Amino acid sequence: MNLPRPSRGGALRAALVALLLALVLRPDWFAPVLAPLAPAGGPVIYERVSLLSLSLSHLGLVVLAAGAATLVAVALAVLVTRPSGAPFRPLSRTITNLGQTFPPVAVLALAVPALGFGAGPTLVALFLYGLLPIFENAVTGLTTLPPATIEAARGIGLNRWQRLLRVELPLALPVMLTGIRLSVVIALGTATIGSTVAARTLGEVIIAGLLTNNTAYVVQGGLIVGLFAVLIHDGLVQLEQRLARRMGRVGR
């Protein structure tokens, strides 16, 4: 029996997953490769804190911030795409833009006096940074639905809430996911600066490398963050394409 051959994309994806797991779980395997980048006689592998623990904490902050940003941005998008909420669309766009106009470092500096050091200021910065792409994509998804489909939903007697929950949001979901994907990828990189205010993120490895002139640390932390961003981006793209195909079948 002939087994299906894995695609090049699948093989590359599996290789990147294996590399990420090895970097997080067995960083000592990479000591010979990173040793030329470490200072003479200095440590090569970051061992002050488990990389698995830092990775889980880093991902946890990103998931919490992206989840909160999604709830707020989608709720705002639903509000301003209703006839009664349309006048608030410019104001909502201005509010969601504010998060992008403030540098994350400035947000951290402003949030620390109120929230103290740790994860709180980082969550605020990631939340504000994630609002705009989700809001804009949700508005686009909800305002570009096929009119015939909405009319058909009205025709079969669905009320406003039923049309929103059963027709509009499911059809707009692939476009919304594009905004969520952008927000998550931005948050994965931005979360590294959270370590400047004592949040437990992979930025701790990079900052330790910068402070001790240890490029091996910087490369180690940067590679792990980069691989997380690439793999999560790829996973969400696959999900968007699958949902889009599914919505296409429903529409036919």
Coordinates of C-alpha atoms in Angstrom, one line a residue:
M1 CA 0.0 0.0 0.0
N2 CA 1.4 3.4 -1.0
L3 CA 1.4 5.9 1.9
P4 CA 0.8 9.6 1.1
R5 CA 4.1 11.5 1.0
P6 CA 4.4 14.5 3.4
S7 CA 4.4 17.9 1.6
R8 CA 7.4 20.1 1.7
G9 CA 5.4 22.5 3.9
G10 CA 4.5 19.7 6.3
A11 CA 8.1 18.5 6.5
L12 CA 9.4 22.1 7.2
R13 CA 6.7 22.6 9.8
A14 CA 7.6 19.4 11.6
A15 CA 11.3 20.4 11.5
L16 CA 10.6 23.8 13.0
V17 CA 8.5 22.2 15.8
A18 CA 11.3 19.8 16.6
L19 CA 13.8 22.6 16.7
L20 CA 11.6 24.7 19.0
L21 CA 11.1 21.7 21.4
A22 CA 14.8 21.0 21.4
L23 CA 15.7 24.6 22.2
V24 CA 13.2 24.8 25.0
L25 CA 13.6 21.3 26.6
R26 CA 17.2 20.4 25.8
P27 CA 19.1 23.7 25.3
D28 CA 22.3 22.0 26.3
W29 CA 22.3 20.2 22.9
F30 CA 23.0 23.6 21.3
A31 CA 26.0 24.5 23.5
P32 CA 28.6 23.6 20.8
V33 CA 26.8 25.7 18.2
L34 CA 26.4 28.8 20.5
A35 CA 29.7 28.6 22.3
P36 CA 31.6 30.8 19.7
L37 CA 29.0 33.6 20.5
A38 CA 29.5 33.5 24.3
P39 CA 32.2 35.6 26.0
A40 CA 35.5 33.7 26.9
G41 CA 34.9 31.6 29.9
G42 CA 31.3 32.7 30.3
P43 CA 28.2 30.6 30.3
V44 CA 26.8 29.5 26.9
I45 CA 23.3 28.3 27.8
Y46 CA 20.9 30.4 29.9
E47 CA 20.2 28.3 33.1
R48 CA 19.1 30.9 35.7
V49 CA 15.4 29.9 35.0
S50 CA 13.9 27.0 33.1
L51 CA 13.3 28.0 29.4
L52 CA 10.1 25.9 29.5
S53 CA 8.8 27.9 32.4
L54 CA 9.7 31.2 30.7
S55 CA 8.1 30.0 27.5
L56 CA 4.8 29.1 29.2
S57 CA 4.7 32.4 31.1
H58 CA 5.4 34.3 27.9
L59 CA 2.7 32.5 26.0
G60 CA 0.3 32.9 28.9
L61 CA 0.7 36.7 28.8
V62 CA 0.1 36.7 25.0
V63 CA -3.0 34.5 25.2
L64 CA -4.5 36.6 28.0
A65 CA -3.9 39.9 26.3
A66 CA -5.0 38.7 22.9
G67 CA -8.2 37.2 24.4
A68 CA -9.1 40.4 26.2
A69 CA -8.3 42.5 23.1
T70 CA -10.4 40.2 20.9
L71 CA -13.4 40.4 23.2
V72 CA -13.3 44.2 23.4
A73 CA -12.4 44.8 19.7
V74 CA -15.1 42.4 18.4
A75 CA -17.7 43.9 20.7
L76 CA -16.9 47.4 19.5
A77 CA -17.0 46.2 15.9
V78 CA -20.4 44.7 16.4
L79 CA -21.6 47.9 18.0
V80 CA -20.4 50.3 15.3
T81 CA -21.7 48.1 12.4
R82 CA -25.3 48.3 13.7
P83 CA -27.4 51.2 12.4
S84 CA -27.7 52.7 15.9
G85 CA -23.9 52.5 16.6
A86 CA -22.6 53.7 13.2
P87 CA -22.1 57.3 14.5
F88 CA -19.6 55.9 17.0
R89 CA -17.3 54.3 14.4
P90 CA -14.9 57.2 14.1
L91 CA -14.6 57.5 17.9
S92 CA -14.0 53.7 18.2
R93 CA -11.4 53.8 15.5
T94 CA -9.6 56.6 17.3
I95 CA -9.7 54.7 20.6
T96 CA -8.3 51.6 19.1
N97 CA -5.6 53.6 17.3
L98 CA -4.4 55.1 20.6
G99 CA -2.8 51.8 21.5
Q100 CA -0.6 51.8 18.4
T101 CA 0.5 55.5 18.9
F102 CA 2.0 54.9 22.3
P103 CA 5.4 53.0 22.3
P104 CA 5.1 49.9 24.5
V105 CA 8.0 51.1 26.7
A106 CA 6.0 54.3 27.4
V107 CA 2.9 52.3 28.3
L108 CA 5.0 50.2 30.7
A109 CA 6.4 53.3 32.3
L110 CA 3.0 54.8 32.8
A111 CA 1.4 51.5 34.0
V112 CA 4.1 50.6 36.6
P113 CA 3.1 53.3 39.1
A114 CA -0.5 52.1 39.1
L115 CA 0.0 48.3 38.7
G116 CA 3.4 47.8 40.1
F117 CA 6.2 45.6 38.6
G118 CA 5.4 42.2 37.1
A119 CA 2.8 41.0 34.5
G120 CA 0.2 43.7 35.0
P121 CA 1.9 46.5 33.0
T122 CA 2.9 44.0 30.2
L123 CA -0.7 42.8 29.9
V124 CA -1.9 46.4 29.5
A125 CA 0.7 47.2 26.8
L126 CA -0.1 44.0 24.9
F127 CA -3.8 44.6 25.2
L128 CA -3.6 48.1 23.8
Y129 CA -1.3 47.1 21.0
G130 CA -3.6 44.2 19.9
L131 CA -6.9 46.2 19.6
L132 CA -6.4 47.9 16.3
P133 CA -5.9 45.0 13.9
I134 CA -8.7 42.9 15.4
F135 CA -11.1 45.9 15.4
E136 CA -10.4 46.8 11.8
N137 CA -10.7 43.3 10.5
A138 CA -13.9 42.6 12.5
V139 CA -15.4 45.8 11.0
T140 CA -14.3 44.7 7.5
G141 CA -15.7 41.2 8.0
L142 CA -19.1 42.4 9.3
T143 CA -19.5 45.1 6.6
T144 CA -18.7 43.0 3.6
L145 CA -21.1 40.1 4.1
P146 CA -23.2 39.1 1.1
P147 CA -26.5 41.1 1.2
A148 CA -28.4 38.2 -0.2
T149 CA -27.3 36.0 2.7
I150 CA -28.5 38.6 5.2
E151 CA -31.8 39.0 3.4
A152 CA -32.2 35.2 3.4
A153 CA -31.6 35.1 7.2
R154 CA -34.3 37.8 7.6
G155 CA -36.6 35.9 5.3
I156 CA -36.5 32.7 7.4
G157 CA -37.5 34.7 10.5
L158 CA -34.2 35.1 12.4
N159 CA -34.2 38.1 14.7
R160 CA -31.2 40.5 15.1
W161 CA -29.4 38.4 17.7
Q162 CA -29.9 35.2 15.8
R163 CA -28.7 36.8 12.6
L164 CA -25.6 38.1 14.4
L165 CA -24.7 34.8 16.2
R166 CA -25.7 32.3 13.5
V167 CA -24.9 34.1 10.3
E168 CA -22.9 37.3 10.6
L169 CA -20.2 36.3 13.1
P170 CA -19.6 32.9 11.6
L171 CA -19.3 34.3 8.1
A172 CA -17.0 37.1 9.2
L173 CA -14.8 34.8 11.3
P174 CA -12.1 34.1 8.7
V175 CA -11.5 37.9 8.3
M176 CA -11.6 38.4 12.1
L177 CA -9.0 35.6 12.5
T178 CA -6.6 37.5 10.2
G179 CA -6.7 40.4 12.7
I180 CA -6.3 38.1 15.7
R181 CA -3.3 36.5 13.9
L182 CA -1.6 39.9 13.4
S183 CA -2.3 40.9 17.0
V184 CA -0.9 37.6 18.4
V185 CA 2.3 37.8 16.3
I186 CA 2.8 41.5 17.4
A187 CA 2.2 40.5 21.0
L188 CA 4.8 37.6 20.9
G189 CA 7.6 40.0 20.0
T190 CA 6.4 42.9 22.1
A191 CA 6.0 40.7 25.2
T192 CA 9.8 40.4 25.4
I193 CA 10.1 44.0 26.7
G194 CA 7.9 43.0 29.7
S195 CA 11.0 41.6 31.4
T196 CA 12.2 45.2 31.8
V197 CA 9.4 45.6 34.5
A198 CA 10.0 42.1 36.0
A199 CA 7.4 40.2 34.0
R200 CA 8.5 36.6 33.3
T201 CA 9.0 36.4 29.6
L202 CA 11.6 35.1 27.2
G203 CA 12.8 38.7 27.0
E204 CA 14.6 37.9 30.3
V205 CA 17.1 35.7 28.3
I206 CA 17.7 38.4 25.7
I207 CA 18.1 41.2 28.3
A208 CA 20.5 39.0 30.3
G209 CA 22.6 38.6 27.1
L210 CA 22.6 42.3 26.4
L211 CA 23.7 43.2 30.0
T212 CA 26.5 40.6 30.0
N213 CA 27.6 41.1 26.4
N214 CA 26.6 37.4 25.8
T215 CA 25.4 37.0 22.2
A216 CA 24.7 33.3 22.8
Y217 CA 21.9 34.3 25.2
V218 CA 20.5 36.9 22.8
V219 CA 20.4 34.3 19.9
Q220 CA 18.9 31.7 22.2
G221 CA 16.0 33.9 23.4
G222 CA 15.5 35.4 20.0
L223 CA 15.3 32.1 18.2
I224 CA 12.7 30.7 20.6
V225 CA 10.5 33.8 20.3
G226 CA 10.9 33.8 16.5
L227 CA 10.0 30.1 16.2
F228 CA 6.9 30.6 18.4
A229 CA 5.8 33.5 16.1
V230 CA 6.4 31.6 12.9
L231 CA 4.6 28.4 14.0
I232 CA 1.6 30.2 15.6
H233 CA 1.3 32.4 12.5
D234 CA 1.4 29.3 10.3
G235 CA -1.2 27.5 12.5
L236 CA -3.6 30.5 12.4
V237 CA -3.2 30.8 8.6
Q238 CA -4.1 27.1 8.2
L239 CA -7.2 27.7 10.4
E240 CA -8.2 30.8 8.4
Q241 CA -7.9 28.9 5.1
R242 CA -9.9 26.0 6.5
L243 CA -12.7 28.2 7.8
A244 CA -12.8 30.2 4.5
R245 CA -13.2 27.0 2.5
R246 CA -15.9 25.9 4.9
M247 CA -17.7 29.2 4.6
G248 CA -17.4 28.9 0.8
R249 CA -19.1 25.6 0.8
V250 CA -21.9 26.9 3.1
G251 CA -22.4 29.9 0.7
R252 CA -22.8 27.7 -2.4

